[in-house]
XYZ file of C-alpha atoms in Angstrom:
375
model
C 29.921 114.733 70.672
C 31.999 111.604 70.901
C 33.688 112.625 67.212
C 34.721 116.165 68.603
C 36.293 114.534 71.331
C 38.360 112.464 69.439
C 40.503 115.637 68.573
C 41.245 116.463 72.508
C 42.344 112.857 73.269
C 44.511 112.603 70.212
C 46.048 116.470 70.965
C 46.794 114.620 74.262
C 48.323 111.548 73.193
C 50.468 113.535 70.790
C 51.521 115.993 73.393
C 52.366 112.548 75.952
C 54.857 111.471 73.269
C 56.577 115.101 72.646
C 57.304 115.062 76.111
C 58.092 111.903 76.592
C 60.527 112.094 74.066
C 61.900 115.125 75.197
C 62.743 113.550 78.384
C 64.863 110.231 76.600
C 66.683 113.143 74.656
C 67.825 115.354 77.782
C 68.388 111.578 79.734
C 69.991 110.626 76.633
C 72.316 113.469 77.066
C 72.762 113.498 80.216
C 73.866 109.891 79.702
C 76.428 110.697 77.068
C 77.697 113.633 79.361
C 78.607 110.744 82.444
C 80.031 108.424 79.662
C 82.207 110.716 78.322
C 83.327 111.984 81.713
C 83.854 107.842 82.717
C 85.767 106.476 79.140
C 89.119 108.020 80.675
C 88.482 106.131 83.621
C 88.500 101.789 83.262
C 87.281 99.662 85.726
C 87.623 95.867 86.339
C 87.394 92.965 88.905
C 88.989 89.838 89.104
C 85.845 88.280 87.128
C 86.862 90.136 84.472
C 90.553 88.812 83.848
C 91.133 86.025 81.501
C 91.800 82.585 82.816
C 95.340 82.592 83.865
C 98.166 81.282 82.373
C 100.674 79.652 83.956
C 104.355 80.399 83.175
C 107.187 78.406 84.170
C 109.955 79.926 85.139
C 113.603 78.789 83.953
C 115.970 79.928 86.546
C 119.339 81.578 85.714
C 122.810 80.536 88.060
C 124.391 83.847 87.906
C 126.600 84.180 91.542
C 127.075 87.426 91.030
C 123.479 88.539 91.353
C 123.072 88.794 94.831
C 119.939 91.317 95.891
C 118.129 92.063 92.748
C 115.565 94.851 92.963
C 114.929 95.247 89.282
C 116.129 95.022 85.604
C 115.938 96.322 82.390
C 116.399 94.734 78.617
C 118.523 96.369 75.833
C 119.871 94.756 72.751
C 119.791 90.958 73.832
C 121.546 92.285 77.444
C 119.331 92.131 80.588
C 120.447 95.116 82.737
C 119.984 93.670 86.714
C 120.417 96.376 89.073
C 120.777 95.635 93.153
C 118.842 96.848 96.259
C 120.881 99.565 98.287
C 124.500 98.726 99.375
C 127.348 100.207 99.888
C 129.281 97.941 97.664
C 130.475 98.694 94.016
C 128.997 96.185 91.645
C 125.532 98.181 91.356
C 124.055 96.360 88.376
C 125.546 93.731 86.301
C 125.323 93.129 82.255
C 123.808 89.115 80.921
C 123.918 88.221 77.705
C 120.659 86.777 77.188
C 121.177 85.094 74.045
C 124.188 83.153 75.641
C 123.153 83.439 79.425
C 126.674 84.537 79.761
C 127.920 87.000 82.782
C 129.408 90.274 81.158
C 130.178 92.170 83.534
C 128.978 94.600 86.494
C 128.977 98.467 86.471
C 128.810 101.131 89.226
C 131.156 102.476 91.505
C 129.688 103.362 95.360
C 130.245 107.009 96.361
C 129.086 110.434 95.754
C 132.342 111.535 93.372
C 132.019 111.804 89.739
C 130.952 109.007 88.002
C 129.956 107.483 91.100
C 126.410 106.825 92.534
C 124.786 105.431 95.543
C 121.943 103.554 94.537
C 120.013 102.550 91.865
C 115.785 102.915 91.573
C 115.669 102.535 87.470
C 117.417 102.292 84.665
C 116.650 103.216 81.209
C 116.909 102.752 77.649
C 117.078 106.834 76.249
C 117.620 105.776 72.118
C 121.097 105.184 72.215
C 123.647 102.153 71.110
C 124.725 99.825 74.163
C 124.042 102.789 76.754
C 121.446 103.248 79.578
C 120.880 105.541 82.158
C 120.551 105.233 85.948
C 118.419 107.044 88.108
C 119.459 107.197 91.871
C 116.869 108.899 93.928
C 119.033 109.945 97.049
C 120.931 112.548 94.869
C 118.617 113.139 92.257
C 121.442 112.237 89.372
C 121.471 110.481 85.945
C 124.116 108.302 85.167
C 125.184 107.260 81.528
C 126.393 104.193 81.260
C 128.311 101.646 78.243
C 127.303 98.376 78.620
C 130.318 97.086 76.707
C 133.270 98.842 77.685
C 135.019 98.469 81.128
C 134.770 101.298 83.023
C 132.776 100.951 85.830
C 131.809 104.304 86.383
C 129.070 106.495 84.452
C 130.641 108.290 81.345
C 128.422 111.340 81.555
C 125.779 112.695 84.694
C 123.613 115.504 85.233
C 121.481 116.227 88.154
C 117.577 116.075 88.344
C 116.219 119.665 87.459
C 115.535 121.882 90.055
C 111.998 122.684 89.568
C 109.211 123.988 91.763
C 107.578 120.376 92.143
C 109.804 117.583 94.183
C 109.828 114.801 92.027
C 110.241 111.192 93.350
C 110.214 108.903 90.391
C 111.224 109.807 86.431
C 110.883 108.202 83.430
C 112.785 109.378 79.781
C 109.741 110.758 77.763
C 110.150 111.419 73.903
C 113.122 113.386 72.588
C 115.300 112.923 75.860
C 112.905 114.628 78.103
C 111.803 113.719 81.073
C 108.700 112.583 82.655
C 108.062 112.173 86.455
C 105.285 112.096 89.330
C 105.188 114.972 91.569
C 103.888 115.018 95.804
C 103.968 118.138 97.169
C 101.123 120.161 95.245
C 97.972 119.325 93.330
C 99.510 118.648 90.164
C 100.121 114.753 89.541
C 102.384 115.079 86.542
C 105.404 117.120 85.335
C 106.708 116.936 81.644
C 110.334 118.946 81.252
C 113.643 119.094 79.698
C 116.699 117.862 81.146
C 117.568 121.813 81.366
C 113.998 122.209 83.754
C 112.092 123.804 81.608
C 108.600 122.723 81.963
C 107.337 120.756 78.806
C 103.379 120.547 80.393
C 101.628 119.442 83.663
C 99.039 117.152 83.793
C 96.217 115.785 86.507
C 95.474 116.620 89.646
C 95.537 114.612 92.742
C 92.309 115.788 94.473
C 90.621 115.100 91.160
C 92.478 111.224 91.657
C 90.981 110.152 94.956
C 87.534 111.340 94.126
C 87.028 108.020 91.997
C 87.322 106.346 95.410
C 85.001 105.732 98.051
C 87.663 106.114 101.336
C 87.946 104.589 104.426
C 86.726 106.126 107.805
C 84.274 108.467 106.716
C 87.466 110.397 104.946
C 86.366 112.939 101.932
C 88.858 114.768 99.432
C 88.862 117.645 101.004
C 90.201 116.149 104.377
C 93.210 115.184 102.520
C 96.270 117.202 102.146
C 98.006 116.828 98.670
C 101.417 115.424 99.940
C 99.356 112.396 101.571
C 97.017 112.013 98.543
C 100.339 111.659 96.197
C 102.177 109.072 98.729
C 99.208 106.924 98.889
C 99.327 106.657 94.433
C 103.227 106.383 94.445
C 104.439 103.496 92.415
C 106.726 102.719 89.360
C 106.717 105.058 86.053
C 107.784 104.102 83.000
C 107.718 105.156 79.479
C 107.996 102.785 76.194
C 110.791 102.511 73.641
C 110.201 105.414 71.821
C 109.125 107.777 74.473
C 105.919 108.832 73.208
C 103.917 106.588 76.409
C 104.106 106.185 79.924
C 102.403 103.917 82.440
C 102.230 104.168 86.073
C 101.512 101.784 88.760
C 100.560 101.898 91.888
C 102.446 99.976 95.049
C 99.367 100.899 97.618
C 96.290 101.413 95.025
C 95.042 99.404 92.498
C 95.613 102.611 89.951
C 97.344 102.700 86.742
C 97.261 105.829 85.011
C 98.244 105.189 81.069
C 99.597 108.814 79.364
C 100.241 109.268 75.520
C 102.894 112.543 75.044
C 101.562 113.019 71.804
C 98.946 115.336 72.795
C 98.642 114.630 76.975
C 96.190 112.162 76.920
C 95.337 110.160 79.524
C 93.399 106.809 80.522
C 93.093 104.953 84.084
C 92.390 101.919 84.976
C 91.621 100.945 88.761
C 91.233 97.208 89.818
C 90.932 94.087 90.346
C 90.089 95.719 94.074
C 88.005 98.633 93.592
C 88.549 99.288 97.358
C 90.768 101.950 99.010
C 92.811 100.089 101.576
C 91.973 101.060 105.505
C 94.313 103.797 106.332
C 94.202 106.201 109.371
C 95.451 110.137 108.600
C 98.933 110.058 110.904
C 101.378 113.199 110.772
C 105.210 114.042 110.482
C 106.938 117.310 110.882
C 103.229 118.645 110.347
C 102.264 116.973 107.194
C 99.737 114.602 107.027
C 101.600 111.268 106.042
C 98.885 107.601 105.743
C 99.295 105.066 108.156
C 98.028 101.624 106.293
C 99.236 99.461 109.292
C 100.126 95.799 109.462
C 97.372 94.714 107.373
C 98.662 96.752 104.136
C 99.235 94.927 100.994
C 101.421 95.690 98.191
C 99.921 96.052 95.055
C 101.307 96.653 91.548
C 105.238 96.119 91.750
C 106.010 97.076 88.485
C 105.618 97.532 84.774
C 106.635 96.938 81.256
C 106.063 99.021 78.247
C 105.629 97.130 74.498
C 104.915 98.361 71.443
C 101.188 97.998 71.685
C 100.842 96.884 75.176
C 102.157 96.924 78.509
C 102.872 94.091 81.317
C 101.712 95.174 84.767
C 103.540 92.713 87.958
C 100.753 92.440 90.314
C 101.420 91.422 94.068
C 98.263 91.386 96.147
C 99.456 90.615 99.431
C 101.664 92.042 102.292
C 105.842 93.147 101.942
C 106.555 90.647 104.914
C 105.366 87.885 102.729
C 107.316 88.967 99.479
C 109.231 85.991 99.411
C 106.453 83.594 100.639
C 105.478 81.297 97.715
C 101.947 81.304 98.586
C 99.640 84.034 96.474
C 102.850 84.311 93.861
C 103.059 87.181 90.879
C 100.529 87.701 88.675
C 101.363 89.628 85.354
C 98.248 91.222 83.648
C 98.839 92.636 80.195
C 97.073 95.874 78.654
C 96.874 97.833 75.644
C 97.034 101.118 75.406
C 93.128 101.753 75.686
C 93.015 100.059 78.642
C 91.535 96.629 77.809
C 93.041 93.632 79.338
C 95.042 91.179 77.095
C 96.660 88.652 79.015
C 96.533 87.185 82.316
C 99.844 85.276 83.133
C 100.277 83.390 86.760
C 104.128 82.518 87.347
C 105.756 79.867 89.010
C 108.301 82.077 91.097
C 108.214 85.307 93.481
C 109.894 88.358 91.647
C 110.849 91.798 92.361
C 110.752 93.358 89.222
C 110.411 92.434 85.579
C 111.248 93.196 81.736
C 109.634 91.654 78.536
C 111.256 90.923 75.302
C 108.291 90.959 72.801
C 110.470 89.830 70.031
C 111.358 86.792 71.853
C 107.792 86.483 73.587
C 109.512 86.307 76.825
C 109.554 87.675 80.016
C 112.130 88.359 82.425
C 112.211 89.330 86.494
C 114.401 88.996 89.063
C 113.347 86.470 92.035
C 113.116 87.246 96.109
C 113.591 83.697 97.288
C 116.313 82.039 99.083
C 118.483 81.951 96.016
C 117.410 85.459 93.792
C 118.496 85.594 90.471
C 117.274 85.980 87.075
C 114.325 84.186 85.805
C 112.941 84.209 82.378
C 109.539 82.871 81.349
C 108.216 82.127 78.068
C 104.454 83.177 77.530
């Protein structure tokens, strides 16, 4: 009797593990299934950045320079472009290797060759030129940086699409690349002409990765205030081919390779959503932060293999304050975190020189100028 029931207990045993092991293989799966749907999306905390390191910043004297918002590098010339004004003199050419003034560019108006103001400026693959972006009219503005004509040598209007596009970036092959707030989709890809290259993302999809203030959900969102809240600087690298956005309310950064629409994000150091309440203008839902919101990324720079994201972390009012200064955090293109750099000096914008290993911005204290830090 006790033999013949050695065969039931064993049948059971073996039947324990089949299942059991059936179960670890559909977990297993089910596993793999989350991972996959979480590698696109990186996050971190500020236990996870490297200890900083501290820059110090060497100060250019440059009188001209007189309300930098933001600057470019091309060909040993840093590009510094102005806030709004309604002066001529919209950005002005250094030679970096001599710290020498060149010369400044731009002539105010909304006649040929003229523009109005300046959000970006960009390198498009082409000797001693760049091109200027002002947002008000929606034109491109060709530039030399070493001849003396102050106004652009060639223009062309942003493409009329279906999609209003606030911010652009040059994307490979002299298309462009911008971020789109009046639908779903996040991304537009096109030609100069407005012929639509691709669209990517989708901005419901976006604030799903966040738990939101106020008992808020997704679906209580309207697109247009969904794409406000993620606005921020876009820009693409050297050749074109990738382009990193930041954002100025959300700890976001959304990292896109051309070559075959890929995409990556990274959200932190604050996993939080900042408090907002749901206000409304002309009927569209627009967000209401309040006193207490801080600015977060302020801008970025693309590298070969990485890019160089200017964190802020604390409110507009106190932009100029030197308490809680710039942080730079540096990235490469899968995400991971390189480089944390802590510098000396409050700055607007900024531009690296990887060649050099040296990093430029522009500075918001009582004296702004041009400031370059080794690293």
């Amino acid at each position: 009797m006790k033999r013949r029931g050695v065969f039931p207990l064993l049948y059971q045993f073996e039947f324990a593990e089949i299942a059991r092991f059936l179960v670890l293989i559909i977990v297993s799966y089910l596993l793999s299934c989350n991972s996959k749907e979480r590698d696109n999306i990186i996050y971190f905390t500020e236990e996870d950045l490297p200890h900083p390191t501290e820059l110090v910043g060497e100060k250019y004297n440059i009188p001209e320079i007189v309300n930098p918002k933001g600057l470019m590098i091309k060909d040993e010339l840093a590009v510094v472009f102005e806030l709004k004004n309604v002066n001529d003199n919209k950005f002005h050419v250094i030679d970096l290797s001599s710290g020498t003034y060149l010369q400044s560019k731009g002539i105010d108006g909304l006649g040929p060759g003229e523009i109005t103001v300046i959000s970006q400026i960009e390198d498009a693959g082409e000797e001693n030129k760049v091109w200027a972006y002002d947002p008000e009219i929606r034109k491109f503005s060709k530039y030399d940086l070493l001849d003396s004509n102050k106004l652009a040598e060639e223009e062309f209007r942003s493409p009329e699409t279906s999609f209003f596009l606030t911010r652009l970036t040059w994307g490979k092959g002299q298309t462009l690349f911008g971020s789109a707030v009046d639908g779903l989709t996040k991304y537009l890809h096109l030609t100069k002409e407005g012929d639509t290259l691709h669209l990517m993302g989708d901005w419901k999809e976006t604030v799903r990765h966040w738990e939101l203030p106020n008992g808020y959900t997704p679906e209580d969102l309207d697109p247009n205030l969904i794409s406000t809240m993620f606005q921020g600087p876009i820009k693409s690298n050297a050749n074109g081919e990738m382009v990193v956005k930041v954002g100025t309310g959300v700890d976001h950064i959304d990292i896109i390779d051309l070559d075959g629409y890929k995409s990556k994000t990274i959200i932190g150091p604050s996993q939080e959503f900042q408090r907002f309440d749901i206000a409304y203008s002309r009927g569209y839902q627009m967000p209401d932060f309040g006193r207490e919101k801080t600015t977060r990324y302020a801008d970025v720079s693309l590298g070969e293999n990485s890019f160089f994201a200017l964190f802020r972390g604390k409110p507009f009012r106190e932009l100029s304050s030197p308490e809680n200064l710039n942080r730079i955090f540096e990235f490469d293109y899968e995400g991971n975190i390189l480089n944390h750099y802590q510098l000396d000096f409050p700055v607007y914008g900024i531009a690296v020189d990887e060649e050099n290993r040296a990093i430029y911005g522009v500075t918001v204290d009582r004296e702004p100028n041009l400031v370059r830090f080794d690293y």
